[in-house]
Coordinates of N, CA and C in Angstrom, one line a residue:
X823 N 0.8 -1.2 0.0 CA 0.0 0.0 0.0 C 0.9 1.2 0.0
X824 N 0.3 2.3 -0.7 CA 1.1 3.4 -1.2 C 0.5 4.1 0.2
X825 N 1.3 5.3 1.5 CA 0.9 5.8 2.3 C 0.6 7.1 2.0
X826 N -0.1 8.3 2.7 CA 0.1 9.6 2.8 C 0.0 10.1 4.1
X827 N -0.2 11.2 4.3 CA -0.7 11.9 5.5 C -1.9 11.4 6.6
X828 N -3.0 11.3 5.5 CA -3.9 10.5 5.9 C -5.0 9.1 5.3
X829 N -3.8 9.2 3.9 CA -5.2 8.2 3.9 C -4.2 7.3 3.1
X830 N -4.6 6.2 2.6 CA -3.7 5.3 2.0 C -4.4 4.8 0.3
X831 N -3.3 4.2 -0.4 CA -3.8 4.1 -1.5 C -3.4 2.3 -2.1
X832 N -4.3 1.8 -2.1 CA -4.3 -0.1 -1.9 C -5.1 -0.7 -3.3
X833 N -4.5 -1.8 -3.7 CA -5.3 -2.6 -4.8 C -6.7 -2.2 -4.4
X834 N -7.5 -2.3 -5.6 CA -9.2 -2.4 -5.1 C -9.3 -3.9 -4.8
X835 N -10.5 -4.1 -3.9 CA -11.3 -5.3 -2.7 C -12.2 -5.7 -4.0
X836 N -12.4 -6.7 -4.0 CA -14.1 -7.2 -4.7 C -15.4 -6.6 -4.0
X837 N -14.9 -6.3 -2.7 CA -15.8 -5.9 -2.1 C -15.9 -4.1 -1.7
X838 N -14.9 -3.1 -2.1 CA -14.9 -2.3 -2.4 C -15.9 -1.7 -3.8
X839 N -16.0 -2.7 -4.7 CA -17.0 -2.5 -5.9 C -18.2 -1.7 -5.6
X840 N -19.3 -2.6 -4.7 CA -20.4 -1.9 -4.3 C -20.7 -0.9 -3.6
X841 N -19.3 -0.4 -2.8 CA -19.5 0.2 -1.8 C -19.8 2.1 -3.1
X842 N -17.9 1.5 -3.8 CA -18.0 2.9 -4.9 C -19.1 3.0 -5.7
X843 N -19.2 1.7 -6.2 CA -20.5 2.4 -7.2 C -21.8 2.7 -6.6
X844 N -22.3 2.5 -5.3 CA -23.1 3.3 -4.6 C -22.8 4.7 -4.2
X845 N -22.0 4.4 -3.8 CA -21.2 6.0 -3.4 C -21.0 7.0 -4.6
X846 N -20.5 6.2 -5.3 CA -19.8 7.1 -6.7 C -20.9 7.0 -8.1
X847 N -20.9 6.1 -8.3 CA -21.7 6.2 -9.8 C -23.1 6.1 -9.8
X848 N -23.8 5.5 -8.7 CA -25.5 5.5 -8.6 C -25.9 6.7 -8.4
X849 N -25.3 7.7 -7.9 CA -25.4 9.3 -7.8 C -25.3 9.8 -9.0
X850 N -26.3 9.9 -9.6 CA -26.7 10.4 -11.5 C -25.3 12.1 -11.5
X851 N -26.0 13.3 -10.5 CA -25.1 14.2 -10.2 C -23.4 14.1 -10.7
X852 N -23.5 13.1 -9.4 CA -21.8 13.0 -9.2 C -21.0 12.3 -10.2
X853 N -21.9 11.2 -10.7 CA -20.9 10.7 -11.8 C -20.8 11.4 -12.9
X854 N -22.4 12.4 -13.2 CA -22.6 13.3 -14.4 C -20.9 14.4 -14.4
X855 N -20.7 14.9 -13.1 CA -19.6 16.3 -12.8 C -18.0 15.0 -12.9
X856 N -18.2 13.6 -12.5 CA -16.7 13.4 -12.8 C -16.3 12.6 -13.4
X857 N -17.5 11.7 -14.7 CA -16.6 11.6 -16.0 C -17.1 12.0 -16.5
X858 N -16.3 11.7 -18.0 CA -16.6 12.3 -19.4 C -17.2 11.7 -20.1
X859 N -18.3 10.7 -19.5 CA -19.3 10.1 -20.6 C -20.7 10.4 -20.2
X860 N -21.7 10.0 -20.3 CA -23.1 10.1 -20.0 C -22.8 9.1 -18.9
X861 N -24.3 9.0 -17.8 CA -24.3 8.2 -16.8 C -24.9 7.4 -17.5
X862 N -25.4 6.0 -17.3 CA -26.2 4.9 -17.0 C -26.4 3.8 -16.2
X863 N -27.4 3.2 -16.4 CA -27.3 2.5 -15.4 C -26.7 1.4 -15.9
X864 N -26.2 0.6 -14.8 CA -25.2 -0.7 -15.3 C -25.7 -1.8 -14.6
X865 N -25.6 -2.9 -14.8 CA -26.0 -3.9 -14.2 C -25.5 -4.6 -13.0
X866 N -25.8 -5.0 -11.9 CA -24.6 -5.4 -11.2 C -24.0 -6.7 -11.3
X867 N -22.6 -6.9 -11.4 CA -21.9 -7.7 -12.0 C -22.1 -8.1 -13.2
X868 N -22.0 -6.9 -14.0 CA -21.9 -6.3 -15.7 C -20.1 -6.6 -15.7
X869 N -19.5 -7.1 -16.8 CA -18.3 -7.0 -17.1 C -17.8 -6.1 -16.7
X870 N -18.3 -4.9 -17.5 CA -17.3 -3.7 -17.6 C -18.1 -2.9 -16.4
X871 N -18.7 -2.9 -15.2 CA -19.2 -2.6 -14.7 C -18.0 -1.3 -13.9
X872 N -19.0 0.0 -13.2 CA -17.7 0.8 -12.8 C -17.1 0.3 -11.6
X873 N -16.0 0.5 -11.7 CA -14.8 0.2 -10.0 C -13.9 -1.4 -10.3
X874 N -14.4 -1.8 -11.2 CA -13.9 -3.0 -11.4 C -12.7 -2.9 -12.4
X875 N -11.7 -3.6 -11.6 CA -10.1 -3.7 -12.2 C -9.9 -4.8 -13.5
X876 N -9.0 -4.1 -14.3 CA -8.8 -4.8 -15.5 C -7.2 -4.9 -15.4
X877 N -6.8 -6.0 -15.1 CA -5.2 -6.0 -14.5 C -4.5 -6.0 -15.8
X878 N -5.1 -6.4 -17.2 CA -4.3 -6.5 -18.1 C -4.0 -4.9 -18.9
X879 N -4.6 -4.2 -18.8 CA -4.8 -2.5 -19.0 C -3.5 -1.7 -18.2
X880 N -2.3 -2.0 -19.7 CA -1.4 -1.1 -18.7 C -1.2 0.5 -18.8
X881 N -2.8 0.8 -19.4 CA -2.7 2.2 -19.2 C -3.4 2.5 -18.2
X882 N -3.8 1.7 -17.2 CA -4.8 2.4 -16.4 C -4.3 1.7 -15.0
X883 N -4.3 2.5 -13.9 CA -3.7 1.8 -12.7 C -4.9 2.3 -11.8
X884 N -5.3 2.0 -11.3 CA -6.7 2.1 -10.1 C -6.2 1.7 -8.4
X885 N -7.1 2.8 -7.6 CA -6.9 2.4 -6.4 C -7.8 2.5 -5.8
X886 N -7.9 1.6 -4.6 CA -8.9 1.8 -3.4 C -8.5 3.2 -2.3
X887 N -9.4 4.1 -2.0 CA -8.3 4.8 -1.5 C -9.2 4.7 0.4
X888 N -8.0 4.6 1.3 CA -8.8 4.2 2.6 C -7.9 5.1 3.8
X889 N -8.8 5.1 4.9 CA -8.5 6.2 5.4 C -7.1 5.6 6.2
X890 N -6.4 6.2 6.7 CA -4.7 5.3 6.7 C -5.5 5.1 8.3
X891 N -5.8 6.0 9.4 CA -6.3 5.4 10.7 C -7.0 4.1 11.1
X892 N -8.2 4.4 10.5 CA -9.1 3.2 10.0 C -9.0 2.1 9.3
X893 N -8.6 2.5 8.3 CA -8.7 1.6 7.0 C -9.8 1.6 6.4
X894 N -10.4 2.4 6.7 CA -12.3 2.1 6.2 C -11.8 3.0 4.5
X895 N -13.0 2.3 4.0 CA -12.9 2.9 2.4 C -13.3 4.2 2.1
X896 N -12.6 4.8 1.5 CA -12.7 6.3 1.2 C -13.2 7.2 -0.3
X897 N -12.5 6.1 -0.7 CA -12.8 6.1 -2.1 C -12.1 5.8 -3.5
X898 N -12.1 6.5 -4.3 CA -11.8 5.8 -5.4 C -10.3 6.7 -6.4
X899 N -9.2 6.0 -6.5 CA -8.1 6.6 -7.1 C -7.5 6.2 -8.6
X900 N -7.0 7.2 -9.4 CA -6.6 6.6 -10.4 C -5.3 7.3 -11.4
X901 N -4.5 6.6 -12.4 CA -3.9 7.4 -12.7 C -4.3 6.3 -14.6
X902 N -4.8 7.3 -15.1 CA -5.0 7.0 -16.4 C -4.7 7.6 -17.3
X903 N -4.6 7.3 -18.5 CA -4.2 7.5 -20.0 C -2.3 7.4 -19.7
X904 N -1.8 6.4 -19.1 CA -0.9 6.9 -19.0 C 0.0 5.9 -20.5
X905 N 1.0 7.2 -20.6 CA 1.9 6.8 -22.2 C 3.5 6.6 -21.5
X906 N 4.0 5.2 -21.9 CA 5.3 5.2 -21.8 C 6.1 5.7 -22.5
X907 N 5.8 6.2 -23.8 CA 6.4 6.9 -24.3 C 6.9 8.5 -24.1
X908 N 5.7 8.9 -24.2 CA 6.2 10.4 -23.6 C 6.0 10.3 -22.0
X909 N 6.0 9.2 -21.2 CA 6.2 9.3 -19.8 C 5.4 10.2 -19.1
X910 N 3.9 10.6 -19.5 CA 2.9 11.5 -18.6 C 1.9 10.7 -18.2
X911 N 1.0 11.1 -17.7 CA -0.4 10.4 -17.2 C -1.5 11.2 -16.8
X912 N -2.5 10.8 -16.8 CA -3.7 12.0 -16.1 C -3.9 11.1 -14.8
X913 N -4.6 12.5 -14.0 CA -4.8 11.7 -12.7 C -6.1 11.8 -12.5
X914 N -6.8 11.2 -11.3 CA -8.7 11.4 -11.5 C -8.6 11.0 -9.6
X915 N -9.5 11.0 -9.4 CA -10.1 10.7 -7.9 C -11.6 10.8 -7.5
X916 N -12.2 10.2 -6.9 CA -13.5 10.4 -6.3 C -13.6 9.7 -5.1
X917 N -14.4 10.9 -4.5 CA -14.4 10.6 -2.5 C -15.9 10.2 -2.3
X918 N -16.1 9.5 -1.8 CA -17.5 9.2 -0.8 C -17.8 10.0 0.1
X919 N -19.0 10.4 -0.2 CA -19.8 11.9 0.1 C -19.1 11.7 1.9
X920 N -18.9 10.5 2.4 CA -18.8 11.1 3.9 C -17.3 11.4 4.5
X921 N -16.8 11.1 3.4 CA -15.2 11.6 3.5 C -14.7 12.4 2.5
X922 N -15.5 13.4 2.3 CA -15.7 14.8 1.8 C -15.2 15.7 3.0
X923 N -14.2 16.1 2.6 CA -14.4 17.8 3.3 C -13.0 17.5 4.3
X924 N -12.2 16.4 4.6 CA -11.4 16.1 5.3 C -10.2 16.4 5.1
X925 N -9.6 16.8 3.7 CA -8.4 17.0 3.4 C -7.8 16.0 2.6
X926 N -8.6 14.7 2.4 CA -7.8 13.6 1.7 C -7.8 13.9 0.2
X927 N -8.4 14.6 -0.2 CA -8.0 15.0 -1.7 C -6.9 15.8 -2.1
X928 N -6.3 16.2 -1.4 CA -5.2 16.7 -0.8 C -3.8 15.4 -1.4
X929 N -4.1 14.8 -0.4 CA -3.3 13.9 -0.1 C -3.3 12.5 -1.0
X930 N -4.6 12.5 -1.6 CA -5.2 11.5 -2.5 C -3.8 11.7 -4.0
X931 N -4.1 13.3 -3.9 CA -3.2 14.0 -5.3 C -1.7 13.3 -4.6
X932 N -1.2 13.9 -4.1 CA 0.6 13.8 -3.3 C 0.7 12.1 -3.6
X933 N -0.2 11.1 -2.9 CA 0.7 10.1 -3.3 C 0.5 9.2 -4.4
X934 N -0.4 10.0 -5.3 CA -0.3 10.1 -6.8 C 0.7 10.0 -7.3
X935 N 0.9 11.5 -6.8 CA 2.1 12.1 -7.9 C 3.4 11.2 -7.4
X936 N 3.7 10.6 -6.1 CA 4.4 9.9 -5.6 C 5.2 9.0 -6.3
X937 N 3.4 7.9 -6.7 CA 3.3 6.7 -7.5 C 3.8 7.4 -8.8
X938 N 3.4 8.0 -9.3 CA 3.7 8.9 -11.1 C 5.4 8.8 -11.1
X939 N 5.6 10.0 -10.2 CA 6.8 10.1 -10.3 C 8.2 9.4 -10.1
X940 N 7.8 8.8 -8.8 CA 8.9 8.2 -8.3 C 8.9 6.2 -8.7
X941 N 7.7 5.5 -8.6 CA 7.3 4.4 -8.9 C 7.4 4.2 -10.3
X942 N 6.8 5.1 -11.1 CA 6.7 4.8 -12.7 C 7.8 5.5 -13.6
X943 N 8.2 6.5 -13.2 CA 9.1 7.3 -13.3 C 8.6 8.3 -14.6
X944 N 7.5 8.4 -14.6 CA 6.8 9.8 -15.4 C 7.2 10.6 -15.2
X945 N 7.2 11.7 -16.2 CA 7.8 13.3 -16.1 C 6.8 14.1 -16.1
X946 N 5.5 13.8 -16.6 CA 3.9 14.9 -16.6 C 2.7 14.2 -15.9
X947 N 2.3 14.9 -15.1 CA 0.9 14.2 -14.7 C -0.1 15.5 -15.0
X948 N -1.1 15.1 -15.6 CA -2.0 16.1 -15.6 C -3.8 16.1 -15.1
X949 N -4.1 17.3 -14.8 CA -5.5 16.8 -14.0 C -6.8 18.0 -15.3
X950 N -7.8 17.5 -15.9 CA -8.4 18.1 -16.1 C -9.6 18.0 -15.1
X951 N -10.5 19.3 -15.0 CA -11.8 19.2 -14.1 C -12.7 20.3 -14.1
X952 N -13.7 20.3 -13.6 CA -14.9 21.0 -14.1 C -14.2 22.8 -13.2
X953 N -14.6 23.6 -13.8 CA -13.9 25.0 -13.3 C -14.6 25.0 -12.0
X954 N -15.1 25.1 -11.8 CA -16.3 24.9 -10.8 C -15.6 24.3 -9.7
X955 N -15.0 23.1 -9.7 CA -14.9 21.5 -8.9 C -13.7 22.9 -8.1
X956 N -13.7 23.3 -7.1 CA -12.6 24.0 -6.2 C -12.2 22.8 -5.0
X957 N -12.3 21.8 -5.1 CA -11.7 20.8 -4.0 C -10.5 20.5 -4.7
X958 N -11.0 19.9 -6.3 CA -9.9 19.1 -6.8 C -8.7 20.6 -7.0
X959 N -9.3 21.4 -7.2 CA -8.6 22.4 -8.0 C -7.1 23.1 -6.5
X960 N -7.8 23.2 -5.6 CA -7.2 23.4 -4.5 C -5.9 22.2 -4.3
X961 N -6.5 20.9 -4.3 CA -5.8 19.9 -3.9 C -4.8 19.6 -5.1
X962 N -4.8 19.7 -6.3 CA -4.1 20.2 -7.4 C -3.4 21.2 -6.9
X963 N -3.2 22.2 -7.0 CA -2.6 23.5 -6.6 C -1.3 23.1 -5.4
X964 N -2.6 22.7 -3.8 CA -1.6 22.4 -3.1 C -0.5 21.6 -3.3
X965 N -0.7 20.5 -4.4 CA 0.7 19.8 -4.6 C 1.1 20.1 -6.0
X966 N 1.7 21.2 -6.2 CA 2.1 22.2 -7.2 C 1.6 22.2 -8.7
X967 N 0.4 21.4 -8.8 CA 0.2 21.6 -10.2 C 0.2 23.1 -10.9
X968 N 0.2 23.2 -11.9 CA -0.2 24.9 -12.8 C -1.1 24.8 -13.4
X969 N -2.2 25.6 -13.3 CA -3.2 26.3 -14.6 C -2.9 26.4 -15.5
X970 N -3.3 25.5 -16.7 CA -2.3 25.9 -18.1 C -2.8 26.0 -18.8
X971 N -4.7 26.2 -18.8 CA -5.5 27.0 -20.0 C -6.9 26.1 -19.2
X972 N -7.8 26.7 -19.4 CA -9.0 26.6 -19.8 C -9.6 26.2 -20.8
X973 N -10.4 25.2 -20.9 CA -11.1 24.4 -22.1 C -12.8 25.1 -22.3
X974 N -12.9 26.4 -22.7 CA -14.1 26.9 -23.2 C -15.4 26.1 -23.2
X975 N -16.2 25.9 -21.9 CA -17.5 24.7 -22.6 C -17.2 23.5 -23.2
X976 N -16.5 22.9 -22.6 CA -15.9 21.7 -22.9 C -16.5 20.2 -22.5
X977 N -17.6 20.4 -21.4 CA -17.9 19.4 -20.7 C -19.6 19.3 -20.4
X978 N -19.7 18.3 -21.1 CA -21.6 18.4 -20.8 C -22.2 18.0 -19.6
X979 N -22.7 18.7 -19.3 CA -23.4 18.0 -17.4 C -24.0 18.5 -17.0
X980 N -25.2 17.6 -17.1 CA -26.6 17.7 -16.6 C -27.3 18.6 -17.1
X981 N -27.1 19.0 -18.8 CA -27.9 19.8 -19.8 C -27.3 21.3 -19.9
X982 N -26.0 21.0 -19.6 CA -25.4 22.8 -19.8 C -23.8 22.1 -20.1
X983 N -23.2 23.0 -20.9 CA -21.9 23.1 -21.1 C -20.9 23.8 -20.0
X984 N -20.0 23.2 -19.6 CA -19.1 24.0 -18.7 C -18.2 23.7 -19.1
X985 N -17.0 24.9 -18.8 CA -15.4 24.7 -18.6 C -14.9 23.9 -17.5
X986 N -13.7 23.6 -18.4 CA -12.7 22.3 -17.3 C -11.8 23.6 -17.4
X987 N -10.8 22.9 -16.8 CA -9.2 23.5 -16.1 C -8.7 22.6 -16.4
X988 N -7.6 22.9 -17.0 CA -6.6 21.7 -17.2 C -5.0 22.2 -16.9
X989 N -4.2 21.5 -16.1 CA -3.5 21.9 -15.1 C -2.2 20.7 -15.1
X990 N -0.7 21.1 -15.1 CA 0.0 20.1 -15.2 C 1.1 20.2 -14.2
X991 N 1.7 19.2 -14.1 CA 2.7 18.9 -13.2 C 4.1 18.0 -13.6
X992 N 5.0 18.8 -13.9 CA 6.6 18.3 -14.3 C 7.0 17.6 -12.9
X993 N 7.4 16.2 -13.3 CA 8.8 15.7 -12.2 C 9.6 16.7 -11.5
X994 N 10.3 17.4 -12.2 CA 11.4 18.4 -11.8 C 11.1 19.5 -11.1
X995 N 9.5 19.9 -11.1 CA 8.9 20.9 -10.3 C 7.9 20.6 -9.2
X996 N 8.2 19.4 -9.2 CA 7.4 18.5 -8.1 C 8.1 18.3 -6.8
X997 N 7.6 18.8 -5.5 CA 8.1 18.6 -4.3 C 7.7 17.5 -3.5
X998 N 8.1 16.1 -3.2 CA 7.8 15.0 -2.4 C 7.6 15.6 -1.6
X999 N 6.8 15.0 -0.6 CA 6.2 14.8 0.9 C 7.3 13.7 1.2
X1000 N 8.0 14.2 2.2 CA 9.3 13.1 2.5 C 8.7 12.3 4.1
X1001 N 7.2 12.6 4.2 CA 7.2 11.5 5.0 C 6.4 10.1 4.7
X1002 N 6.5 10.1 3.1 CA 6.7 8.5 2.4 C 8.1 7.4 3.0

């Protein structure tokens, strides 16, 4: 398990599945503001159902993310699109409405960039998100990402168009948390 401050970031559980897709995707809202596709409904124990790991997918690395005190499940982590080639990745995250507001998005990001940087040895991680979303945008920020344009009406949700932020982060301008 990858550590942080507060919360930890672990293989997903089989039994982590229901907890996020109740938490995360059955919430029409929430899934509408944090992907980039339409919601639907899915079946449970559908293949491609959401939360469920595809180990052979080496672009996509997925976590469980849990509170490092507890262990209890927090929510959901990921570092996707990532290219060995040009060595970057996008990052994504989603919290369960009751571990909202604690700071672990924060810390969700840090040992991201951890895993990105130091584990895979990437040079760009980047975060797009709704202008709006000021958790992620903060928790970006605090672990040095940069604002590097605005995407004009870029994202459909919930029958209106909104801007994303899209925001990046160099290896070389990245500061560890050295109490990994």
């Amino acid at each position: 398990m990858l550590t942080g401050g507060k919360v930890g970031l672990r293989a997903r559980h089989e039994d982590d599945i229901p907890v996020l897709r109740a938490g995360l995707h059955d919430d029409v809202v929430t899934h509408s503001r944090a992907e980039g596709r339409p919601w639907r409904p899915i079946t449970p124990g559908a293949e491609h159902a959401p939360f469920t790991v595809d180990d052979t997918d080496q672009r996509t690395v997925q976590f469980s993310v849990v509170e490092r005190d507890t262990g209890a499940l927090a929510g959901s982590a990921v570092l996707w699109g990532i290219d060995t080639h040009h060595r970057s990745a996008h990052v994504g995250l989603g919290l369960l409405p009751a571990a909202r507001g604690k700071g672990y998005a924060t810390d969700v990001v840090a040992v991201l960039c951890h895993y990105g940087f130091v584990v895979r040895g990437l040079h760009r991680l980047q975060i797009e998100t709704l202008a709006d979303n000021t958790a992620m945008l903060r928790a970006a920020e605090r672990n040095g990402f940069v604002r590097e344009g605005v995407l004009r009406s870029s994202a459909w949700v919930m029958g209106e168009f909104l801007d994303e932020v899209l925001l990046g982060l160099l290896a070389h301008d990245w500061t560890p948390d050295t109490r990994r």
